Short mmCIF file of C-alpha atoms and ligand atoms in Angstrom, two decimals:
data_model
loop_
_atom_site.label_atom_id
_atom_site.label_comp_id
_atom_site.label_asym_id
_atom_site.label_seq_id
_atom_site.Cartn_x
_atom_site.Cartn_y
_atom_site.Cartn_z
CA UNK A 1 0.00 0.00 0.00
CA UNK A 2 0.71 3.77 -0.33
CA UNK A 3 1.95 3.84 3.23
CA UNK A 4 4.45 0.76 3.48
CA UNK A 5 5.78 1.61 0.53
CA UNK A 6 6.43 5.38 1.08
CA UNK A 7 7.90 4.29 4.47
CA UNK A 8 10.50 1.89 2.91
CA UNK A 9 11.20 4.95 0.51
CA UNK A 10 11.94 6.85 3.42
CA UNK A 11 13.54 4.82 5.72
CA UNK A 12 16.20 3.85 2.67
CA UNK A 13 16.46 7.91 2.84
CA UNK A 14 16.94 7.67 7.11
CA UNK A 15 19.82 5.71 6.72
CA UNK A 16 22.15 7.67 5.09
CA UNK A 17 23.94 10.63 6.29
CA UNK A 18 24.18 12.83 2.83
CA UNK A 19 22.03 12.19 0.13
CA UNK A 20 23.05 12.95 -3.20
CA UNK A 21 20.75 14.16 -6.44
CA UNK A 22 20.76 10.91 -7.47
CA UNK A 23 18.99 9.61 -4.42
CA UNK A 24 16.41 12.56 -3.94
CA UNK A 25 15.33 11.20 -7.95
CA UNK A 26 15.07 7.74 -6.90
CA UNK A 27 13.21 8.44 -3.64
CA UNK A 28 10.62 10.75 -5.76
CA UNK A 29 10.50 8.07 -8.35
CA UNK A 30 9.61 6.30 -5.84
CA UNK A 31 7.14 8.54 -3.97
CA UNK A 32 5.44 8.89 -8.06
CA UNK A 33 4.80 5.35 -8.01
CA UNK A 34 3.48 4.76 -4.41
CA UNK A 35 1.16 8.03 -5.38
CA UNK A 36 0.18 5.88 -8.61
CA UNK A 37 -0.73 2.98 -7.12
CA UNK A 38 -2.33 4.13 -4.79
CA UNK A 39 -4.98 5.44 -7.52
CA UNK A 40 -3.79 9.40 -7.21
CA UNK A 41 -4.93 10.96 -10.23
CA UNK A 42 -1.71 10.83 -12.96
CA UNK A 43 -1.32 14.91 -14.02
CA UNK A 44 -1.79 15.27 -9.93
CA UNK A 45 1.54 13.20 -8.88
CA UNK A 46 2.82 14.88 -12.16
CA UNK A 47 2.69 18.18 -10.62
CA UNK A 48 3.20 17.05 -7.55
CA UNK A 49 6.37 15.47 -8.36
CA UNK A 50 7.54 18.23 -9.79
CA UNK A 51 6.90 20.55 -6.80
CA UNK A 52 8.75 18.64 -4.73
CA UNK A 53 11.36 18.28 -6.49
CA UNK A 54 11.84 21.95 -7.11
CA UNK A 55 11.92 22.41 -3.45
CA UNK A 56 13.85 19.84 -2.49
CA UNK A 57 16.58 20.96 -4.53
CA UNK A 58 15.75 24.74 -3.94
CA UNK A 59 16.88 24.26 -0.01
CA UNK A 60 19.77 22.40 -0.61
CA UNK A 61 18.91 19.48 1.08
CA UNK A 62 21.56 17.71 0.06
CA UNK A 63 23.96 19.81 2.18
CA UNK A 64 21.46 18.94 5.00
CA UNK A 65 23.28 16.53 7.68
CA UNK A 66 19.97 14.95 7.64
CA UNK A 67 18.68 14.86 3.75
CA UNK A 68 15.82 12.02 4.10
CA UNK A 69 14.28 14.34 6.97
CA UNK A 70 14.57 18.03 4.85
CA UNK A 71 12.60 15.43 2.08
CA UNK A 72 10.44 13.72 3.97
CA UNK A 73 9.37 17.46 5.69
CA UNK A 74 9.10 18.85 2.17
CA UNK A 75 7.14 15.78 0.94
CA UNK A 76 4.39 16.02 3.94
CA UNK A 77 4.54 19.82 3.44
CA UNK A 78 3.31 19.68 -0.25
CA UNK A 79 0.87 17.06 0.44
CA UNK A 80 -0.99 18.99 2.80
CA UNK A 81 -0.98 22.01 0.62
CA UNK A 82 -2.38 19.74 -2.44
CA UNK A 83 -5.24 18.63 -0.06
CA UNK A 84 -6.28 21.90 0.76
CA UNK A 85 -3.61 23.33 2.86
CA UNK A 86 -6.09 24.41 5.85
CA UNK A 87 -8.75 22.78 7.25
CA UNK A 88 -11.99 24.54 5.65
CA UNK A 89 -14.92 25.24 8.05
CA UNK A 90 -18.39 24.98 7.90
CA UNK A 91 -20.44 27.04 6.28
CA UNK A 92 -22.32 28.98 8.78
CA UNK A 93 -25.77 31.59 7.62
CA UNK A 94 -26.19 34.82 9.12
CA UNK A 95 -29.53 34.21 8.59
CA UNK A 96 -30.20 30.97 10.22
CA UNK A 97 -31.09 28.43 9.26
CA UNK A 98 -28.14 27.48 7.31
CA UNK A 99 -29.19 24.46 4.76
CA UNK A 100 -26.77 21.79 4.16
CA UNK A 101 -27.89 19.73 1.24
CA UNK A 102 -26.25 16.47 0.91
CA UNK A 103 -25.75 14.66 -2.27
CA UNK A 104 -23.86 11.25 -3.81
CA UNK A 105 -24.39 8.21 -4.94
CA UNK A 106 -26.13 5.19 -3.46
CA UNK A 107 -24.31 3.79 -0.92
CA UNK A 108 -21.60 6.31 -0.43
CA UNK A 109 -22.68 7.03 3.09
CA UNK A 110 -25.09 9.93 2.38
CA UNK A 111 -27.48 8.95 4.79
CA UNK A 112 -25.25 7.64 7.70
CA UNK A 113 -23.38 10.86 7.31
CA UNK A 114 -26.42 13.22 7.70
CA UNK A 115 -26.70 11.97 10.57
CA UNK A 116 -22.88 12.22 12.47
CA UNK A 117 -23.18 15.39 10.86
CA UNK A 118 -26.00 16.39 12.87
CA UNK A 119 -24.38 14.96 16.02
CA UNK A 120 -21.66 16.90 15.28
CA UNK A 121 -23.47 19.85 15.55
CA UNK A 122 -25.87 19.06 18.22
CA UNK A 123 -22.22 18.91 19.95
CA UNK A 124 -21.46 22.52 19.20
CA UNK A 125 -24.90 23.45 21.09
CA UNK A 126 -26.82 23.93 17.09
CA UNK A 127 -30.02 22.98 16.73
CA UNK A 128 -30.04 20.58 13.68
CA UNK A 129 -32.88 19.44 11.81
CA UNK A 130 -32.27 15.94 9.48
CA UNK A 131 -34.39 16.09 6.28
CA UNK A 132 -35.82 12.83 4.63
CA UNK A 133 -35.29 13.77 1.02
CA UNK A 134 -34.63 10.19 -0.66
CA UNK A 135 -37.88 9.03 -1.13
CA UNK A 136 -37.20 6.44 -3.26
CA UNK A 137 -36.59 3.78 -0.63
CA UNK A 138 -38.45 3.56 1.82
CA UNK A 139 -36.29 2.18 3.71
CA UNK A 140 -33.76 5.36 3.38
CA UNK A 141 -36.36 7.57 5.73
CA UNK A 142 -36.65 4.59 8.34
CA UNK A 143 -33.08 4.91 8.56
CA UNK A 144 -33.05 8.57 8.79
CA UNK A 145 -35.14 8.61 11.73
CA UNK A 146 -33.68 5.63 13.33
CA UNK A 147 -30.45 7.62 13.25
CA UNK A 148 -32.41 10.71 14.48
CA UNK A 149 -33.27 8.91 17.47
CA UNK A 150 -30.53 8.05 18.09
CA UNK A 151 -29.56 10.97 18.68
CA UNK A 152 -32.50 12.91 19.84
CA UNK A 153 -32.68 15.27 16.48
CA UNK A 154 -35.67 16.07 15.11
CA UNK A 155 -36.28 14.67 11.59
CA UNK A 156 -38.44 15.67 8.90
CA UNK A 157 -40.35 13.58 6.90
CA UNK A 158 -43.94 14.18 4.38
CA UNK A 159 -42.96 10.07 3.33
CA UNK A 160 -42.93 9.58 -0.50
CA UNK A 161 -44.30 13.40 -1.73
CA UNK A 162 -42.15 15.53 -4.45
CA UNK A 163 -38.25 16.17 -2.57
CA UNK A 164 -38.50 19.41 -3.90
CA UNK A 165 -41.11 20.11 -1.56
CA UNK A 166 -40.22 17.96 1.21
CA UNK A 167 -37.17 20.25 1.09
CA UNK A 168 -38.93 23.58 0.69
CA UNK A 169 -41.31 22.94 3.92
CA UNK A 170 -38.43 21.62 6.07
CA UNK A 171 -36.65 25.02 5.80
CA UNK A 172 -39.99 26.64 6.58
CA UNK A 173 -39.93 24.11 9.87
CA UNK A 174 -36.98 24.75 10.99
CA UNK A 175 -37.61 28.44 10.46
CA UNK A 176 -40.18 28.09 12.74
CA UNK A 177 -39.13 26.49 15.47
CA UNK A 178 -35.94 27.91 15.74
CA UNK A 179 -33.65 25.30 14.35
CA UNK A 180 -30.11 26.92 12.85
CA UNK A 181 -29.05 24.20 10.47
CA UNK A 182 -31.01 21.85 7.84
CA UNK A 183 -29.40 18.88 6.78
CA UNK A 184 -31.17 17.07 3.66
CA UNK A 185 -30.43 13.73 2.98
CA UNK A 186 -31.44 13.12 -0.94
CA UNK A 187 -31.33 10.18 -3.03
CA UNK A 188 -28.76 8.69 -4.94
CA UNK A 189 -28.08 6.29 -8.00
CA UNK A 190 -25.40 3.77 -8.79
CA UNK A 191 -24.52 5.77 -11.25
CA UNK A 192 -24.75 9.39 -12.48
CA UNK A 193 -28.08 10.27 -14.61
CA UNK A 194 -29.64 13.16 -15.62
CA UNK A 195 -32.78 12.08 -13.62
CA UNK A 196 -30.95 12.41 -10.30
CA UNK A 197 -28.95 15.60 -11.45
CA UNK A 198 -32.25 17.34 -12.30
CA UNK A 199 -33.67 16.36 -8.71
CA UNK A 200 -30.68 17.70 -7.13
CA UNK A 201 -31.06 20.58 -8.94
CA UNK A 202 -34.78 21.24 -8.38
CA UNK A 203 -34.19 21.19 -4.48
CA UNK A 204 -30.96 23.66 -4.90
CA UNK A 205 -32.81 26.15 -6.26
CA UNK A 206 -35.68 25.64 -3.77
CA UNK A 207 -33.91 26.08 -0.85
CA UNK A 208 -30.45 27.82 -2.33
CA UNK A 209 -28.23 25.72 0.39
CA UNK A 210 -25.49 27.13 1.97
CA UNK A 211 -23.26 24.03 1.77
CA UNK A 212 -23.58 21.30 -1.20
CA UNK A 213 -21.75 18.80 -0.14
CA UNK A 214 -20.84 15.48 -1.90
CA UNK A 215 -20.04 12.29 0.11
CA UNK A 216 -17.90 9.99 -1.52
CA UNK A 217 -16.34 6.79 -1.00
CA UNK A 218 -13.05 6.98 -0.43
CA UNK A 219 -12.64 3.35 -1.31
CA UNK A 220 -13.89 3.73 -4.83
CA UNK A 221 -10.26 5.34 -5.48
CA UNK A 222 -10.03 7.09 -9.37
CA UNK A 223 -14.20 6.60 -9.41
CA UNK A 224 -14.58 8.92 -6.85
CA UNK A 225 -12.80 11.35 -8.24
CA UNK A 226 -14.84 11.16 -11.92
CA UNK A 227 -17.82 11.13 -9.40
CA UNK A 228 -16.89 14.42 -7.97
CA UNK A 229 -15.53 16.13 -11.35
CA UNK A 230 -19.09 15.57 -12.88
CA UNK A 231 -20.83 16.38 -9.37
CA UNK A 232 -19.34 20.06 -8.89
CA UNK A 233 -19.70 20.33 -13.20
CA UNK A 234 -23.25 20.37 -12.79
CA UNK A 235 -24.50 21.60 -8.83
CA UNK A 236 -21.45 23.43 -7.86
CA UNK A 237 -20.47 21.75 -4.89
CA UNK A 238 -18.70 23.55 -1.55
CA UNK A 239 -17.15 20.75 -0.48
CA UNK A 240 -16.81 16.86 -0.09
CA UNK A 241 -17.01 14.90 2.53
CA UNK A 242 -14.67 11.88 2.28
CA UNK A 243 -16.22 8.55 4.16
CA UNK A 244 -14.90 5.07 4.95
CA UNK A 245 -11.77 6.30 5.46
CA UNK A 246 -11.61 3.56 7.97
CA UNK A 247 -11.17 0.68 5.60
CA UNK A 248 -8.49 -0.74 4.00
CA UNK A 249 -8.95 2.14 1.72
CA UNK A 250 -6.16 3.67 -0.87
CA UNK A 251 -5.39 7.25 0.12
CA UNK A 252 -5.81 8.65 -3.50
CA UNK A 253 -8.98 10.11 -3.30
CA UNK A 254 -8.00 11.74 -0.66
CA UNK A 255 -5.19 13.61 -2.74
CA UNK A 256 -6.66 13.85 -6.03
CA UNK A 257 -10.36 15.48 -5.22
CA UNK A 258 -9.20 18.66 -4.17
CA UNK A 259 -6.63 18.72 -6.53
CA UNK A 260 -9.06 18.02 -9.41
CA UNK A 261 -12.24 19.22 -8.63
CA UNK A 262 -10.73 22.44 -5.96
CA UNK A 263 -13.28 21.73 -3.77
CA UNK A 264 -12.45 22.14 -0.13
CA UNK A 265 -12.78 18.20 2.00
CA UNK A 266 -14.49 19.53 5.04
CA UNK A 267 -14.98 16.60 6.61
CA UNK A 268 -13.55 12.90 7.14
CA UNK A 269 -15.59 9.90 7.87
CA UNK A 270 -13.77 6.79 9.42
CA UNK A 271 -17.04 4.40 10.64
CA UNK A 272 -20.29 3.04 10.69
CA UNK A 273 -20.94 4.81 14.39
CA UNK A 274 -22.24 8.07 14.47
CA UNK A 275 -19.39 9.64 16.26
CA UNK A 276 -17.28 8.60 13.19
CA UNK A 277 -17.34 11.65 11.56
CA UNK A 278 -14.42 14.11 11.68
CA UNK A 279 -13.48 18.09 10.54
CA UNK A 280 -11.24 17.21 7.29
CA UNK A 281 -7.33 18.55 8.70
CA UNK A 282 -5.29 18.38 5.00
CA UNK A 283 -2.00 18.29 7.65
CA UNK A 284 -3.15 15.65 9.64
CA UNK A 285 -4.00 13.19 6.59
CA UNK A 286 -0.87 14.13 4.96
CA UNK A 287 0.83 12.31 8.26
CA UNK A 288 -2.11 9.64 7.77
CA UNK A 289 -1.53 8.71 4.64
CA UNK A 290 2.70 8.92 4.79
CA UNK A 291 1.76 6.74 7.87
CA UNK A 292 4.59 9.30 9.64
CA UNK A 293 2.88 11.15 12.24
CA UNK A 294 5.52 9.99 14.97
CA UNK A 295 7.92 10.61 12.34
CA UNK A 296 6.99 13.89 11.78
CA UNK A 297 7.81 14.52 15.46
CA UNK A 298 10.96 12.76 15.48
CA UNK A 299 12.02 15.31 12.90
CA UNK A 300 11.33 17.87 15.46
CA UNK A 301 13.29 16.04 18.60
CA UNK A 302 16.29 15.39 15.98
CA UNK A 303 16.92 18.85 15.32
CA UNK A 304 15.98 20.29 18.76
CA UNK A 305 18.69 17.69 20.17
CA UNK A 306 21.03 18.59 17.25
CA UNK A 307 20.83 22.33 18.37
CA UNK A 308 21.19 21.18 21.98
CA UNK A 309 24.15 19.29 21.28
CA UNK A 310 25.71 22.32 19.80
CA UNK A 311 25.12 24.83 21.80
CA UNK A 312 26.21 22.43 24.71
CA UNK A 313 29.82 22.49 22.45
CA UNK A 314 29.58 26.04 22.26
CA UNK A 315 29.51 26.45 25.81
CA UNK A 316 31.90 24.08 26.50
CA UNK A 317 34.44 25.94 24.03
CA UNK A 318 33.70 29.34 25.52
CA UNK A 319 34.08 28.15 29.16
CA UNK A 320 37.72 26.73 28.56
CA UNK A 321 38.19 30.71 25.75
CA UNK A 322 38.48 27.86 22.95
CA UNK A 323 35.61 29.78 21.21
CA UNK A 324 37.65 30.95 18.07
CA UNK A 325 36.84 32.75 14.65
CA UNK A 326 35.65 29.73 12.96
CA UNK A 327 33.32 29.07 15.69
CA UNK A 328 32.17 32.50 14.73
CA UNK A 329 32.31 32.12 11.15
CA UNK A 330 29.98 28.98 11.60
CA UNK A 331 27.71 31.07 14.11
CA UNK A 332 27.07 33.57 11.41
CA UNK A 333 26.16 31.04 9.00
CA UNK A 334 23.83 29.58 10.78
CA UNK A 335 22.44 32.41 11.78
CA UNK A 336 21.59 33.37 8.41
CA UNK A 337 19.90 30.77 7.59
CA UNK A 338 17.46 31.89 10.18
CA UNK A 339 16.98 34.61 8.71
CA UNK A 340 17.53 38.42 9.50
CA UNK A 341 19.53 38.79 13.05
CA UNK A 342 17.64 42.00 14.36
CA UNK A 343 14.67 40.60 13.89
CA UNK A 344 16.28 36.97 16.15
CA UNK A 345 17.76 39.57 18.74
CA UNK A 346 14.98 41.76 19.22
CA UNK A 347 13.24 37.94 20.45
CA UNK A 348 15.66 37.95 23.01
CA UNK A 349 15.02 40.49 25.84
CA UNK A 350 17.71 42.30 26.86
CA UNK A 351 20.27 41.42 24.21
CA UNK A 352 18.04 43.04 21.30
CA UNK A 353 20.03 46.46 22.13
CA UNK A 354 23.09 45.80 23.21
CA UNK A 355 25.88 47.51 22.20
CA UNK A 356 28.04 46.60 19.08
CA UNK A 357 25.66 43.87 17.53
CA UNK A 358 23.61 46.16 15.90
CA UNK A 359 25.82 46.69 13.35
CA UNK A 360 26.02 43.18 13.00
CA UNK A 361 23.49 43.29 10.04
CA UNK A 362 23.56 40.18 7.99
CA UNK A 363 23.38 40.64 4.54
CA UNK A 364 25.50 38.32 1.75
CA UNK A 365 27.82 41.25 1.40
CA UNK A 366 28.62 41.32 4.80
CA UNK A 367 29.03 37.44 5.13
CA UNK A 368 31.44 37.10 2.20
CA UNK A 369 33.73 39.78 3.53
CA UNK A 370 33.22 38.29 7.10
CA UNK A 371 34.01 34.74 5.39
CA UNK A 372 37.38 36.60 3.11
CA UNK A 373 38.77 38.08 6.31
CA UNK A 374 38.48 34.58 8.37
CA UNK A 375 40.15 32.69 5.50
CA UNK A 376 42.64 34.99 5.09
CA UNK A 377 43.34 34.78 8.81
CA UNK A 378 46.50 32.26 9.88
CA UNK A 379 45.27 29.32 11.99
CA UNK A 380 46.86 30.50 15.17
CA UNK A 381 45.33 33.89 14.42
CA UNK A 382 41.76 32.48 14.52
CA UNK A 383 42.25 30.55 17.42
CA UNK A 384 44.20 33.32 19.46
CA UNK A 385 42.55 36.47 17.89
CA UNK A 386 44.41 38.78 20.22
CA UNK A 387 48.00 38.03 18.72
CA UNK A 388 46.01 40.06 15.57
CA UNK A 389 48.30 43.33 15.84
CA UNK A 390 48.37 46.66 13.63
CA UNK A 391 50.55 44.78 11.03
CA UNK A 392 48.94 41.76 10.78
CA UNK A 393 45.79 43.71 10.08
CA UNK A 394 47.15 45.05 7.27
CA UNK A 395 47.78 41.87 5.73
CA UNK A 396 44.50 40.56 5.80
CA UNK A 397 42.40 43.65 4.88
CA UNK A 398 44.64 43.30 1.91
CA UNK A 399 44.88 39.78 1.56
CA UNK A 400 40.90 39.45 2.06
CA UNK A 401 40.37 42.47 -0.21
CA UNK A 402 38.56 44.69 2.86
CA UNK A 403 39.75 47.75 4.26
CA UNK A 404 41.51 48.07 7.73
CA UNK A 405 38.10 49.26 8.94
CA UNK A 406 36.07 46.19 7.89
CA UNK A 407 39.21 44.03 9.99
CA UNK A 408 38.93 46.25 12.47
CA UNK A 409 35.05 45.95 12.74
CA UNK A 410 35.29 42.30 12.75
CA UNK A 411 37.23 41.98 15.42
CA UNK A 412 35.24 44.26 17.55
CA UNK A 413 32.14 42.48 16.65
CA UNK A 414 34.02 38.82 17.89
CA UNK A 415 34.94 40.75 20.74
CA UNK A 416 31.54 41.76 21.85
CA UNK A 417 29.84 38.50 21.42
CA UNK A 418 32.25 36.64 23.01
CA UNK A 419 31.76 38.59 25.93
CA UNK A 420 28.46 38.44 25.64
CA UNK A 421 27.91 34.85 25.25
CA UNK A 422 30.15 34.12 27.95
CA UNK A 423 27.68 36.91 29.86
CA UNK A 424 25.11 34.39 28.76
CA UNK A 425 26.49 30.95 29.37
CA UNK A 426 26.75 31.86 32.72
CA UNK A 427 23.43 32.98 33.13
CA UNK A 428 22.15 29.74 31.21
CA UNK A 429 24.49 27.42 33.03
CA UNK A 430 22.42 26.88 35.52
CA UNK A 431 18.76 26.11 34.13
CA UNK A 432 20.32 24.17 31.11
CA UNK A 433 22.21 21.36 32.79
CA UNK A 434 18.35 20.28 34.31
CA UNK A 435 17.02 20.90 30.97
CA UNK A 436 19.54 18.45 29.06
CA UNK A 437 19.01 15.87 31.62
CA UNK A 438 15.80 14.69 30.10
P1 LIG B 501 -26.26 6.40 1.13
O1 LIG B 501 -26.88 5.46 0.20
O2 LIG B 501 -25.33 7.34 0.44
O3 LIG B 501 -27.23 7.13 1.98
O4 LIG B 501 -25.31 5.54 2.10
P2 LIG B 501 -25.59 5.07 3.59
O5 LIG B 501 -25.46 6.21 4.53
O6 LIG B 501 -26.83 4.29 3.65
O7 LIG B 501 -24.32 4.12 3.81
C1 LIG B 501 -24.08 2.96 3.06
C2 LIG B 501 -23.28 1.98 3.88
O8 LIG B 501 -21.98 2.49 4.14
C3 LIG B 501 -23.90 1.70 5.23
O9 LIG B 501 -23.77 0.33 5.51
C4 LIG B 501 -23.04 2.52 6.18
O10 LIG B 501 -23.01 1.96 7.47
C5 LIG B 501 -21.71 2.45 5.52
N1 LIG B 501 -20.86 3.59 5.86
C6 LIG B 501 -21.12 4.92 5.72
N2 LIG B 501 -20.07 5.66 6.13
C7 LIG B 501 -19.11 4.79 6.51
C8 LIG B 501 -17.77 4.95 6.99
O11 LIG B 501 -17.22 6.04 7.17
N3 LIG B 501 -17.09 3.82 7.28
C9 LIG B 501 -17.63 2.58 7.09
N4 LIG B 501 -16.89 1.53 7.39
N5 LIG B 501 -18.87 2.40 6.62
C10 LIG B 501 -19.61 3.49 6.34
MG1 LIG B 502 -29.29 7.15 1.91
#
């Protein structure tokens, strides 16, 4: 399935240390034909592919000292974004009741999810009303007010009259009596007809619902996908409700729907019981479906510990005055890559204004004469910078291509932030030794 294999992909990725262009290919050919298989629409994993790709490459992940993470971060990231990005809410009317008109084919879970829907609500302190609209069975209304029941919410029925009307009065009803949402249940077919379509239509512009929502089966794979293409063609759907999402189902629906059709999931359906019925979170399927939610947070751990570890060096090298120009060179570095340094100081109270490092704007100018002076530096001279007299200045402003004042600068700048980390170690020594402990 989609999620073994995508794990193997990954783990191959987890066991390297670098990871060269070569392997990010592999792993996204890879990724392309898990998607595939898994039923994802082609000119979706296409693009998707691509995307990826770009990005990977874009952050230089293969510089990363942990390339299968930076990829596996990047490949959640876009995966989310091609479901939606953001969960999307619930309509809500400002002029209640707001109607929710359901629609799908037969056996897609239409019925059973009018009524978690309704639970849902009755949750969030609404006042639902379930509509018997599919009057073509009657077996559909028993179960509608079986459900409702269930679940002490009202349901409204006029048995095997016109849906049109059936729909029509209930908003009237609920009007009445002070009921804020309207959830009509309508009839489906095994397969789309202009019969059904027309129906569907007829009640929309009865009642002009707030939300049209199809349910499909996420089981059904490419066919629910063709189901909800020709759905939103003709009724303009706001969204989709995804259900058995509980069974051994393939994920691709999941990806390709919004992709294809741009219609928002809203909501996730993973069982018969009426509880089974979810707010659609594009993030958390992305996990679901990469079947890496703990890996996701390992991700985190790994480079919290990572930072831990080397800011445990740093203080270890500043305690014993080991903490040199490289260490400084590397500092800056890595400060830039979080990006710009007032904007990282000004987080930190108290050392946002002092003296000396707010000149210490980085910009790439600034870091490739920082980097030309270091280099041009002597090893001794980076690890001792004090034996850096007037004459050896000279020689590496002019070695390095910078004026005296740039050297100068530079060294004032080391200066200050060795004192003032050392300032700070001391501070931190105490609190961080508990910290690490854990
Ligand atoms: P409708 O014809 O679209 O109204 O579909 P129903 O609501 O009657 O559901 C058809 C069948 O699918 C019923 O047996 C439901 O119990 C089942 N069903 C609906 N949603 C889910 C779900 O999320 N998971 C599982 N496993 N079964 C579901
Ligand atoms: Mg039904």
């Amino acid at each position: 399935g989609l999620t073994g294999r995508l794990q193997s992909v990954f783990s191959k990725l987890r066991g390297k240390g670098k990871v060269t262009e070569e392997d990010v290919n592999e792993a996204l050919r890879e990724v392309r034909l898990a998607l595939l298989e898994a039923d994802v629409n082609f000119k979706v994993v296409r693009d998707f592919i691509n995307k990826v790709r770009e990005r990977a490459i874009g952050q230089e992940v293969l510089k990363s000292f942990t390339p299968g993470m930076v990829v596996i971060d990047i490949v959640n990231k876009e995966l989310t974004e091609l479901m939606g990005g953001t969960h999307s809410k619930l309509a809500r009317s400002t002029r209640p009741p707001t109607v929710i008109m359901m629609a799908g084919l037969q056996g897609a879970g239409k019925t059973t999810t009018s009524g978690k829907l309704a639970r849902l609500l009755q949750k969030q302190n609404h006042k639902p009303l379930l509509v018997a609209a599919d009057i073509y069975r009657p077996a559909a209304i028993k179960q509608l007010q079986i459900l409702g029941e269930q679940i002490k919410v009202p349901v409204f029925s006029l048995g095997e009259t016109n849906p049109v009307e059936i729909a029509a009065k209930a908003v009237e009803h609920a009007k009445e009596n002070h009921l804020d949402y309207v959830i009509i249940d309508t009839a489906g077919r095994l397969h789309i007809d202009e019969e059904l379509m027309d129906e569907l239509k007829q009640i929309r512009d009865a009642v002009k619902p707030d939300e049209i929502l199809l349910v499909v089966d996420a089981m059904t794979g490419q066919d629910a996908v063709n189901v909800a293409q020709s759905f939103n063609e003709q009724l303009e759907l706001t969204g989709v409700v995804l259900t058995k999402l509980d069974g051994d189902t393939r994920g691709g629906a999941a990806i390709s729907v919004k992709a294809v059709t741009g219609c928002p999931i809203k909501f996730a359906a993973m069982g018969e019981k009426i509880d089974a019925l979810e707010p659609f979170h594009p993030e958390r399927m992305a996990s679901r479906i990469l079947g890496m939610g703990d890996m996701l947070s390992l991700i985190e751990k790994a480079q919290a510990s990572i930072d831990a570890e080397k800011a445990a060096e740093l203080e270890r090298k500043m305690r014993r005055a080991e903490f040199t120009l490289e260490d400084f060179q590397e500092q800056l570095e890595q400060i830039k890559k979080l990006g710009p340094l007032d904007q990282l100081l000004d987080m930190l109270p108290g050392i946002g204004k002092a003296k000396g490092l707010k000149d210490l704007k980085v910009d790439e100018k600034q870091m490739a004469r920082t980097e030309a002076i270091i280099k041009s530096m002597t090893p001794e001279e980076r690890r001792r910078p004090e034996i850096i007299n007037a004459s050896r200045r000279k020689r590496i402003a002019k070695g390095s291509g910078t004026t005296l004042q740039d050297v100068n600068r530079l060294l004032k700048q080391f200066e200050d932030m060795r004192k003032m980390m050392k300032q700070f170690s001391n501070m931190m020594s105490g609190s961080r030794g508990k910290a690490l402990k854990k």
